[in-house]
Tab-separated table of C-alpha atoms and ligand atoms in Angstrom:
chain	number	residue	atom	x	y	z
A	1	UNK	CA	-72.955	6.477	-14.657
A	2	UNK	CA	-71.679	10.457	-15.253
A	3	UNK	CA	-72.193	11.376	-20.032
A	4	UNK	CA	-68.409	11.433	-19.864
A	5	UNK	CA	-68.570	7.555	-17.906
A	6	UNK	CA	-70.422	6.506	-19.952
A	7	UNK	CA	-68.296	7.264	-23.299
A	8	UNK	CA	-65.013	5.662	-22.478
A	9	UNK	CA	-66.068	2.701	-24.455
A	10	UNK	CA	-65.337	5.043	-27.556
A	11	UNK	CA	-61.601	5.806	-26.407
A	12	UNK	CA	-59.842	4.159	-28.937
A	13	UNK	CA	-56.112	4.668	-29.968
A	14	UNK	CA	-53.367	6.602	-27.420
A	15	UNK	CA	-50.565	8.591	-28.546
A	16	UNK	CA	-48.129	8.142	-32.005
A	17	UNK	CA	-46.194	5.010	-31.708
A	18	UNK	CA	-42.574	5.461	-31.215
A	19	UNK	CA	-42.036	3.046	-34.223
A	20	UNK	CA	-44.556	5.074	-36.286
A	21	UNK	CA	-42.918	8.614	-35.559
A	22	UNK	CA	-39.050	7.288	-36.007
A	23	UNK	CA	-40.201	5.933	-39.626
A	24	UNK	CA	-41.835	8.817	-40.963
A	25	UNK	CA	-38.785	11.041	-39.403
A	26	UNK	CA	-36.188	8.872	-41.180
A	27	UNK	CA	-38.763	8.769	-43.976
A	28	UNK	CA	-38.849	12.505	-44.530
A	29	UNK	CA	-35.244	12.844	-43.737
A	30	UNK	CA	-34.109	10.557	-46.444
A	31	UNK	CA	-35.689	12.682	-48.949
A	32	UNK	CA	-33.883	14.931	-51.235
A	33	UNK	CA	-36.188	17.752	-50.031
A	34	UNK	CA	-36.270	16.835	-46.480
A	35	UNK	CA	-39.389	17.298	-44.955
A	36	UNK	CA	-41.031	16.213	-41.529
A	37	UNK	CA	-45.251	15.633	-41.116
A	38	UNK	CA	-46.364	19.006	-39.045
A	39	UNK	CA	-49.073	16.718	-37.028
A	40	UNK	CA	-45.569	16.062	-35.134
A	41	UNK	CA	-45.201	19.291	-33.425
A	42	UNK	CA	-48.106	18.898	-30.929
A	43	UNK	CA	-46.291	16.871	-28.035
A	44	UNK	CA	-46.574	18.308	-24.330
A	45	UNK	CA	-44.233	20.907	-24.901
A	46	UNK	CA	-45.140	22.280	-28.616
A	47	UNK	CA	-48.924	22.142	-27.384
A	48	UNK	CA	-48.189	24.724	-24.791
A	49	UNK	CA	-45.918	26.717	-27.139
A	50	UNK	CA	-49.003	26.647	-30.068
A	51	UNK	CA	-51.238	27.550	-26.981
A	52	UNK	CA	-49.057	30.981	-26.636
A	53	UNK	CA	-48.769	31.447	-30.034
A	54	UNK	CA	-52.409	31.823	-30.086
A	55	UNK	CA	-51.991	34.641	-27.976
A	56	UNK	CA	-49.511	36.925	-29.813
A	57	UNK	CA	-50.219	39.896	-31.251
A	58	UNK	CA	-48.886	38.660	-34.575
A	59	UNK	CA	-51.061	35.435	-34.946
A	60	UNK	CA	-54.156	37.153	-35.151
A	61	UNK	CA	-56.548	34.159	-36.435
A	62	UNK	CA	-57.143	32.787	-32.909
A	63	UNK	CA	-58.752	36.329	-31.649
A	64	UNK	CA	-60.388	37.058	-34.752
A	65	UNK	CA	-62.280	33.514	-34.822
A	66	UNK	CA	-62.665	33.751	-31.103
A	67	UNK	CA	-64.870	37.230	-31.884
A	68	UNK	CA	-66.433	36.214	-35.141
A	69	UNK	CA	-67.913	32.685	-33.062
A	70	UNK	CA	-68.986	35.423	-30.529
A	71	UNK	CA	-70.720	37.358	-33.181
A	72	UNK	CA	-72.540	34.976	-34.946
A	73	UNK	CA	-73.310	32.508	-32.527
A	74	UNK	CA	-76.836	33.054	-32.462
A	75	UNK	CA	-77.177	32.590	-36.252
A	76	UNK	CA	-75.318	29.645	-36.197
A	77	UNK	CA	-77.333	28.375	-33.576
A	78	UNK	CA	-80.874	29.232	-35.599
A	79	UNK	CA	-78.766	27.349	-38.459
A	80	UNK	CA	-78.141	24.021	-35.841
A	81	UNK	CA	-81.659	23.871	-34.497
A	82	UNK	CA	-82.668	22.269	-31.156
A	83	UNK	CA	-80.789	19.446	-29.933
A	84	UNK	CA	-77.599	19.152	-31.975
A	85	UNK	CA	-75.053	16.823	-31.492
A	86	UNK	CA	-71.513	18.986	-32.011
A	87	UNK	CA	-68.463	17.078	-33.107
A	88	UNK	CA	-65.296	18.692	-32.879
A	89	UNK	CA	-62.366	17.869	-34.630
A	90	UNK	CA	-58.761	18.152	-32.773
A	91	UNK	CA	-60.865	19.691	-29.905
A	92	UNK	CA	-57.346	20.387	-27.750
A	93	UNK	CA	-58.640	22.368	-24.418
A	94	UNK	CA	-62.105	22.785	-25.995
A	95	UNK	CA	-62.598	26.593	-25.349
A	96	UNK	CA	-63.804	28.023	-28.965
A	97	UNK	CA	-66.645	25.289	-28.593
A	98	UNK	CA	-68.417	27.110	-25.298
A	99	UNK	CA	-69.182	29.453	-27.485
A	100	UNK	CA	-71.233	27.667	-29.347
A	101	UNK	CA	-72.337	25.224	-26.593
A	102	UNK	CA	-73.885	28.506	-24.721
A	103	UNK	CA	-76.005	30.031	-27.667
A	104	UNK	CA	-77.313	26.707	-29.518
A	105	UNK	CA	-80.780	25.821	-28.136
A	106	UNK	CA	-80.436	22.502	-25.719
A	107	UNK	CA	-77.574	20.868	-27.651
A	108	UNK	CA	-77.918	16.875	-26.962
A	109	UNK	CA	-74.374	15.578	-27.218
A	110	UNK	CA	-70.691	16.844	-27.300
A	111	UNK	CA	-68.133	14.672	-28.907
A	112	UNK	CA	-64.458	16.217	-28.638
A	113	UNK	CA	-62.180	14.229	-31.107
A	114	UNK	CA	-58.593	14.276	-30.572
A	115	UNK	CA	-55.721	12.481	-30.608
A	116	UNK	CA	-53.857	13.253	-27.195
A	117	UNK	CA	-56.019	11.000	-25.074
A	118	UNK	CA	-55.159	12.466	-21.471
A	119	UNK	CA	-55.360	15.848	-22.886
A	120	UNK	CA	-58.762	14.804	-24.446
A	121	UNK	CA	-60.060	13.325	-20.999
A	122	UNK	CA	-58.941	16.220	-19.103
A	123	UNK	CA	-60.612	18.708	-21.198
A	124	UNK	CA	-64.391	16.487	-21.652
A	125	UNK	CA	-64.423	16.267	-17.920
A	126	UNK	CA	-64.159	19.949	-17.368
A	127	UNK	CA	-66.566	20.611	-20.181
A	128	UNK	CA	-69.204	17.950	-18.900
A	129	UNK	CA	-68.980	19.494	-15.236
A	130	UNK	CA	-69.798	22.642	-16.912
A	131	UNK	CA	-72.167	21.668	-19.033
A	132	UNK	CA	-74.402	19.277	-17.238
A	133	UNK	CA	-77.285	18.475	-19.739
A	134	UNK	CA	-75.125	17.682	-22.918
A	135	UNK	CA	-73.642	14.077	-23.077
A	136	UNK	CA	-69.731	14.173	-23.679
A	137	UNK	CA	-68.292	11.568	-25.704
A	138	UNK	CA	-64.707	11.773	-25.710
A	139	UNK	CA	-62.999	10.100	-28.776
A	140	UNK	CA	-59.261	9.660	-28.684
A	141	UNK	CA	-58.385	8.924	-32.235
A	142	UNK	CA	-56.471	10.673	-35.523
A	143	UNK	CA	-59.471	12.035	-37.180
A	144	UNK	CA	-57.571	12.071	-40.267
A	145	UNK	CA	-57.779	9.025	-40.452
A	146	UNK	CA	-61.427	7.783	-39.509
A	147	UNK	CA	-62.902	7.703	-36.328
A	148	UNK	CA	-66.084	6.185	-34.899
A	149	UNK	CA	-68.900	8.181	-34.291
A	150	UNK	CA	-71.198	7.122	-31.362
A	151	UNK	CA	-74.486	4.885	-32.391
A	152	UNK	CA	-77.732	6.441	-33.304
A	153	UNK	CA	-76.230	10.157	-34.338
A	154	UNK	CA	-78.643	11.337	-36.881
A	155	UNK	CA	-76.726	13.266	-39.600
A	156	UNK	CA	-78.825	16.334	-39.932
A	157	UNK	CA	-78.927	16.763	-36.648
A	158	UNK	CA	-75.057	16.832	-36.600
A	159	UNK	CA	-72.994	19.867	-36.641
A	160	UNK	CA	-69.199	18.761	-37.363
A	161	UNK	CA	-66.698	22.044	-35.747
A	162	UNK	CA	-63.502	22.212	-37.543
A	163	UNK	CA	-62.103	25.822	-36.116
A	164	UNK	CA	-58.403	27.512	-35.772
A	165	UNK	CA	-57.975	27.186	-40.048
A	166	UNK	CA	-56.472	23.517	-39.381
A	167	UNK	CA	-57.723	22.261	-42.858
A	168	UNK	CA	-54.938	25.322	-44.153
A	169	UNK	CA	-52.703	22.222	-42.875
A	170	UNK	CA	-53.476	20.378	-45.525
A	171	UNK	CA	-52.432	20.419	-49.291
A	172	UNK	CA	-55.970	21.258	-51.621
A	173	UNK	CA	-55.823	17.860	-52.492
A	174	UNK	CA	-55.369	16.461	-49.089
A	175	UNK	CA	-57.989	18.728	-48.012
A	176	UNK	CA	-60.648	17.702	-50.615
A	177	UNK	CA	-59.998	14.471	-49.690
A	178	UNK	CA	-60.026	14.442	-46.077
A	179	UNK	CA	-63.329	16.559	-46.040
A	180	UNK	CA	-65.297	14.125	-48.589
A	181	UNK	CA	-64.429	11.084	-46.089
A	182	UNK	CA	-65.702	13.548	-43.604
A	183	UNK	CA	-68.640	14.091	-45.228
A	184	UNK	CA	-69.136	10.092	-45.804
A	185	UNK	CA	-68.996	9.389	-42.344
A	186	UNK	CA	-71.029	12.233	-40.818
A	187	UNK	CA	-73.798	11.231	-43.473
A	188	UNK	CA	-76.321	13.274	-45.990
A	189	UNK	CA	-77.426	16.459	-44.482
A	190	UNK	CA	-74.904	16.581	-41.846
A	191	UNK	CA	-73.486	20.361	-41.135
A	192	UNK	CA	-69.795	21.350	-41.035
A	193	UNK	CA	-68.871	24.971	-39.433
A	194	UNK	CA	-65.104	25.662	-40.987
A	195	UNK	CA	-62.331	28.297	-39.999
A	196	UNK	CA	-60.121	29.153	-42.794
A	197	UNK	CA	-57.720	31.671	-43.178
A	198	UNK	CA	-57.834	34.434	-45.560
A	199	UNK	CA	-55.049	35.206	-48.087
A	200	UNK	CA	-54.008	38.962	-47.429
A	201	UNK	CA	-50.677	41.111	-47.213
A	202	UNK	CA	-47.924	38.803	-47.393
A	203	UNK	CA	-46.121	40.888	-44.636
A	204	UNK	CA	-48.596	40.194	-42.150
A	205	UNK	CA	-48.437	36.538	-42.827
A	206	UNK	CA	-44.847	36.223	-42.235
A	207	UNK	CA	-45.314	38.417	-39.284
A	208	UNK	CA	-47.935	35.717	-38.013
A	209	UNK	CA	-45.576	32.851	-38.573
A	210	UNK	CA	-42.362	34.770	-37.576
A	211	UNK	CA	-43.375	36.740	-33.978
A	212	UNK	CA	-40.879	39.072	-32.753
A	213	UNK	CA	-40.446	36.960	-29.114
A	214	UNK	CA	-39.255	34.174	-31.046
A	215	UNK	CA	-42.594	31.634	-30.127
A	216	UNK	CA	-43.152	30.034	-33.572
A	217	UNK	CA	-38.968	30.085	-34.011
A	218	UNK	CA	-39.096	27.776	-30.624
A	219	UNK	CA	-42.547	25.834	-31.963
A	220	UNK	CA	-40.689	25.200	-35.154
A	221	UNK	CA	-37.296	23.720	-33.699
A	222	UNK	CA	-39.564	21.829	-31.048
A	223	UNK	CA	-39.831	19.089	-33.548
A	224	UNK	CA	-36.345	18.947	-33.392
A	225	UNK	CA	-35.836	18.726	-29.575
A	226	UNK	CA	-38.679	16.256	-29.483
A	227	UNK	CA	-36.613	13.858	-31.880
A	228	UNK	CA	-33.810	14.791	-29.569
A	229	UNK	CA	-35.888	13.592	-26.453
A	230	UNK	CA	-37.962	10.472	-27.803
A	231	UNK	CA	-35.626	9.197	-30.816
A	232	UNK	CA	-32.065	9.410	-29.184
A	233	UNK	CA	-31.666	12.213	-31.785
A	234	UNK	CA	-28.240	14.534	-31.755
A	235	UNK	CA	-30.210	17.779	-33.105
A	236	UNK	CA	-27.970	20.786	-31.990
A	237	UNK	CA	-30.897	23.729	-31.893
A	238	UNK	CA	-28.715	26.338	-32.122
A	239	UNK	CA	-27.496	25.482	-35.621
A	240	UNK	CA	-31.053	25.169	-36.803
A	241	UNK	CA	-32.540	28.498	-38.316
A	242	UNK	CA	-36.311	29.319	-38.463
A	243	UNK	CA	-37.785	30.472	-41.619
A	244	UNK	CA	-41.559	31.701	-42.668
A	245	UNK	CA	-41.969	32.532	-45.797
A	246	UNK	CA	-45.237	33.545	-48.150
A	247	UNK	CA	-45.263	31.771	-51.221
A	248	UNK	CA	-47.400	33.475	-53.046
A	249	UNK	CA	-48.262	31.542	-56.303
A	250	UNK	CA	-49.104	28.953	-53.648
A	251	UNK	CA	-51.328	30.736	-51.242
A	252	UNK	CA	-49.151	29.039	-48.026
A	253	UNK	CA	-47.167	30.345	-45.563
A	254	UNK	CA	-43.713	27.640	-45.507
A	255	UNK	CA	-42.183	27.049	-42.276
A	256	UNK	CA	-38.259	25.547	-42.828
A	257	UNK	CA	-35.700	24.876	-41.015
A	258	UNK	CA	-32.131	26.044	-42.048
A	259	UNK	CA	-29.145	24.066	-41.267
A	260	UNK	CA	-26.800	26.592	-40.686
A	261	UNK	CA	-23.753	24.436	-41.212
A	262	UNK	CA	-22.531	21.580	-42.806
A	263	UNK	CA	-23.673	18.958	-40.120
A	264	UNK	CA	-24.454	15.210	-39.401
A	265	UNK	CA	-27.098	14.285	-36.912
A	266	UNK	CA	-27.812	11.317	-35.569
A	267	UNK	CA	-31.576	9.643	-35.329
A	268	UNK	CA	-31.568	6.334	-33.138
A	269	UNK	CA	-28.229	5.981	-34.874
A	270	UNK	CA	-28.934	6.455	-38.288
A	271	UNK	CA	-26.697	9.829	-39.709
A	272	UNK	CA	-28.507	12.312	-41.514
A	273	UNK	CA	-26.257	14.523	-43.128
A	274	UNK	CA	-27.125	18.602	-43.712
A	275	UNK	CA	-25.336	20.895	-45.943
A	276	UNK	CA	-25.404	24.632	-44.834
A	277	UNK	CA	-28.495	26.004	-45.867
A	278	UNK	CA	-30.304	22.971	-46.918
A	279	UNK	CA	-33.708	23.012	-44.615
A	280	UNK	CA	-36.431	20.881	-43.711
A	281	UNK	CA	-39.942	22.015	-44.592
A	282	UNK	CA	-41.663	21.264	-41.630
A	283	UNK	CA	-45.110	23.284	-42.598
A	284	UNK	CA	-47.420	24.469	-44.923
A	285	UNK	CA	-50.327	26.612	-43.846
A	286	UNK	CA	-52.695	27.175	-47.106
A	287	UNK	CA	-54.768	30.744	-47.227
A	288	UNK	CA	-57.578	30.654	-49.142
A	289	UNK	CA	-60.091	33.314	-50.562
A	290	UNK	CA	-63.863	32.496	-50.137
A	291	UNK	CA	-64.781	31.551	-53.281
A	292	UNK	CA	-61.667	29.329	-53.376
A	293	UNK	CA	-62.262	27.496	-50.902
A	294	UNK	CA	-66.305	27.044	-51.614
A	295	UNK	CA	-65.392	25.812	-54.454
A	296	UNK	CA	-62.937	23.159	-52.872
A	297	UNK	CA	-65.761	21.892	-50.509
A	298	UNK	CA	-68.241	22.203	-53.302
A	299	UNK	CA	-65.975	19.394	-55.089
A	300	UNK	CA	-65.785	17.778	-51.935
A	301	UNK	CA	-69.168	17.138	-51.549
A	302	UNK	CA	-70.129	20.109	-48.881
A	303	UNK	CA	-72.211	22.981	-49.811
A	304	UNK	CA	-71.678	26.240	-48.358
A	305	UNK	CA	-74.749	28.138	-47.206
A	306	UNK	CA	-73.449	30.784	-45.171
A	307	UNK	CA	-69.921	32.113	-44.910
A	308	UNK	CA	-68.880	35.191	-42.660
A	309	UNK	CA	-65.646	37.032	-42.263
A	310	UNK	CA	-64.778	40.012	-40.000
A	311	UNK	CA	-64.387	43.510	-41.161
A	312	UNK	CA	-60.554	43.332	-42.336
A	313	UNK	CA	-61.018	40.110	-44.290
A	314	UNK	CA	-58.288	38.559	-42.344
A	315	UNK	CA	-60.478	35.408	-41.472
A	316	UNK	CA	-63.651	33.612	-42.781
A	317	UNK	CA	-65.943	31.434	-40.975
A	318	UNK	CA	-68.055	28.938	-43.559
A	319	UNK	CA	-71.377	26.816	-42.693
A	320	UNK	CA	-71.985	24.058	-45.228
A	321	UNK	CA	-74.062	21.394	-45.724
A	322	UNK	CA	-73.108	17.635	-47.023
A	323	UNK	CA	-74.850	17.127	-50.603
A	324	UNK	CA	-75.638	13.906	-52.707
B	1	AVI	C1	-52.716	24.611	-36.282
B	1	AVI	N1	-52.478	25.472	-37.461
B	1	AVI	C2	-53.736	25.922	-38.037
B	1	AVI	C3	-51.518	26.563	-37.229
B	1	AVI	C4	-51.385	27.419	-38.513
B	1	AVI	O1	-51.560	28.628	-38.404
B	1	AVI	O2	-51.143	26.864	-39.586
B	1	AVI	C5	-50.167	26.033	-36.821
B	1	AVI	C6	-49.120	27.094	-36.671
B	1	AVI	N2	-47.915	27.040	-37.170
B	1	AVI	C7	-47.241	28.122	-36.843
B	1	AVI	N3	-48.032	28.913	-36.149
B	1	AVI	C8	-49.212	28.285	-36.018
């Protein structure tokens, strides 16, 4: 039996449920300040638009992670030790994690965690072909909301990888609380390695979240066309306006969308009505300094040995450890 084999016992849950994603749609709709949950954007076709937005010049944090990994992988791999088991979180296509699979000394086990379950297979098979001595354990679940670890993982021996400033995704709150459940299922002494975005110049923020080729405009009213394709939704695109904006009391980029008219759509036959410029907030993406956000894992139960950023301070890069 292949590592990868071997693991499909741990494949739990496929894709959103239809039922699911048409409630919290008309959920958020029916709000006063409509909203929609971001975790929506990532079908087929807004995972290859995010994939090319992590190659524009504007969105620097992919290429500036990418090269800080590259630059302290050896550290982080003294910090591992021999035989780690590395558990990523959303692992998508799995590239940042070569890195570290190439400089930590003989690491035991992968296990990509992800919610797109072909996706997920796809990418663990490559990997394990690739990387013949560690044992892949694919997990198809929503790590946000608990997953199961394989048997017999020894916390400090585990090193959880939480890259691309994802947890920036989450409101503080929602963030402190999603990394202390974390923490409670990885177990005392278990290690976390973090990407978070820095706060800096708002202009280069809204740059990042407003390219000139109009790839985060078409990421944005993807949720719309997806609604359109899987809800019997009447979304007309074109009377939809994109919108990134810094707030900065906040410390979060917004992404909105503007109804540029007065309009009714229709979800599965429900009408939602619009009034010109009323918009749905569709993301936040929280920046954080580095002492604010040690001190949000701190209260979260995860202490911060090590963080590193790159010479601008555009990004940071944080290794912690889970405390009693
Ligand atoms: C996935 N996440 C960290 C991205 C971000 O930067 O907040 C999503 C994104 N939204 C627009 N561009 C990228």
């Amino acid at each position: 039996m292949t590592a990868i084999s071997a693991a499909r016992a741990h494949l739990a849950q496929g894709p959103v449920q239809d039922d699911v994603f048409l409630s919290d749609v008309l959920e958020g709709l029916s709000r006063p300040d409509k909203s929609l949950p971001c975790k929506y954007f990532y079908d087929a076709e807004g995972s290859a638009l995010f994939d090319t937005i992590c190659t524009l010049d504007e969105y620097y944090p992919t290429r500036t992670e990418t090269a800080l990994l590259h630059a302290r992988a050896k550290e982080i791999a003294g910090l591992a030790g021999r035989g780690a088991t590395l558990v990523e979180l959303g692992s998508g296509s799995s590239v940042k994690v070569r890195i570290l699979l190439d400089a930590l000394d003989a690491p035991a086990m992968y296990v990509p965690v992800d919610i797109s379950r072909d996706h997920l297979i796809a990418a663990a098979a490559r990997l394990a072909g690739d990387y013949p001595a560690v044992t892949v354990v694919p997990v198809a679940a929503d790590y946000v909301r608990g997953f199961a670890l394989p048997r017999g993982v020894a916390p400090e021996r585990t090193m959880a990888f939480f890259p691309g400033s994802t947890i920036g995704n989450f409101r503080p709150a929602e963030a402190m609380t999603f990394l202390n459940g974390l923490g409670r299922r990885l177990g005392y002494g278990a290690r976390l390695l973090i990407g978070v975005d820095l706060r800096k110049d708002p202009a280069v923020l809204e740059a990042a979240y407003d390219d000139a080729r109009g790839v985060t405009a078409a990421f944005n009213r993807n949720l719309l066309a997806r609604i359109n394709r899987e809800l019997d939704g009447t979304f007309d695109l074109d009377r939809f306006a994109h919108v990134a904006r810094y707030d900065t009391a906040r410390g979060r980029i917004e992404m909105h969308l503007r109804s540029l008219d007065d309009q009714t759509v229709r979800i599965a036959g429900h009408p939602i009505r619009f009034v010109r410029g009323e918009t749905i907030h569709t993301e936040n993406s929280y920046k954080y300094s580095v002492p604010g956000f040690r001190r949000l894992a701190v209260r979260a139960g995860w202490h911060t040995e090590r963080s590193w950023t790159d010479e601008d301070r555009l990004f940071s890069l944080h290794w912690m450890v889970r405390h009693g």
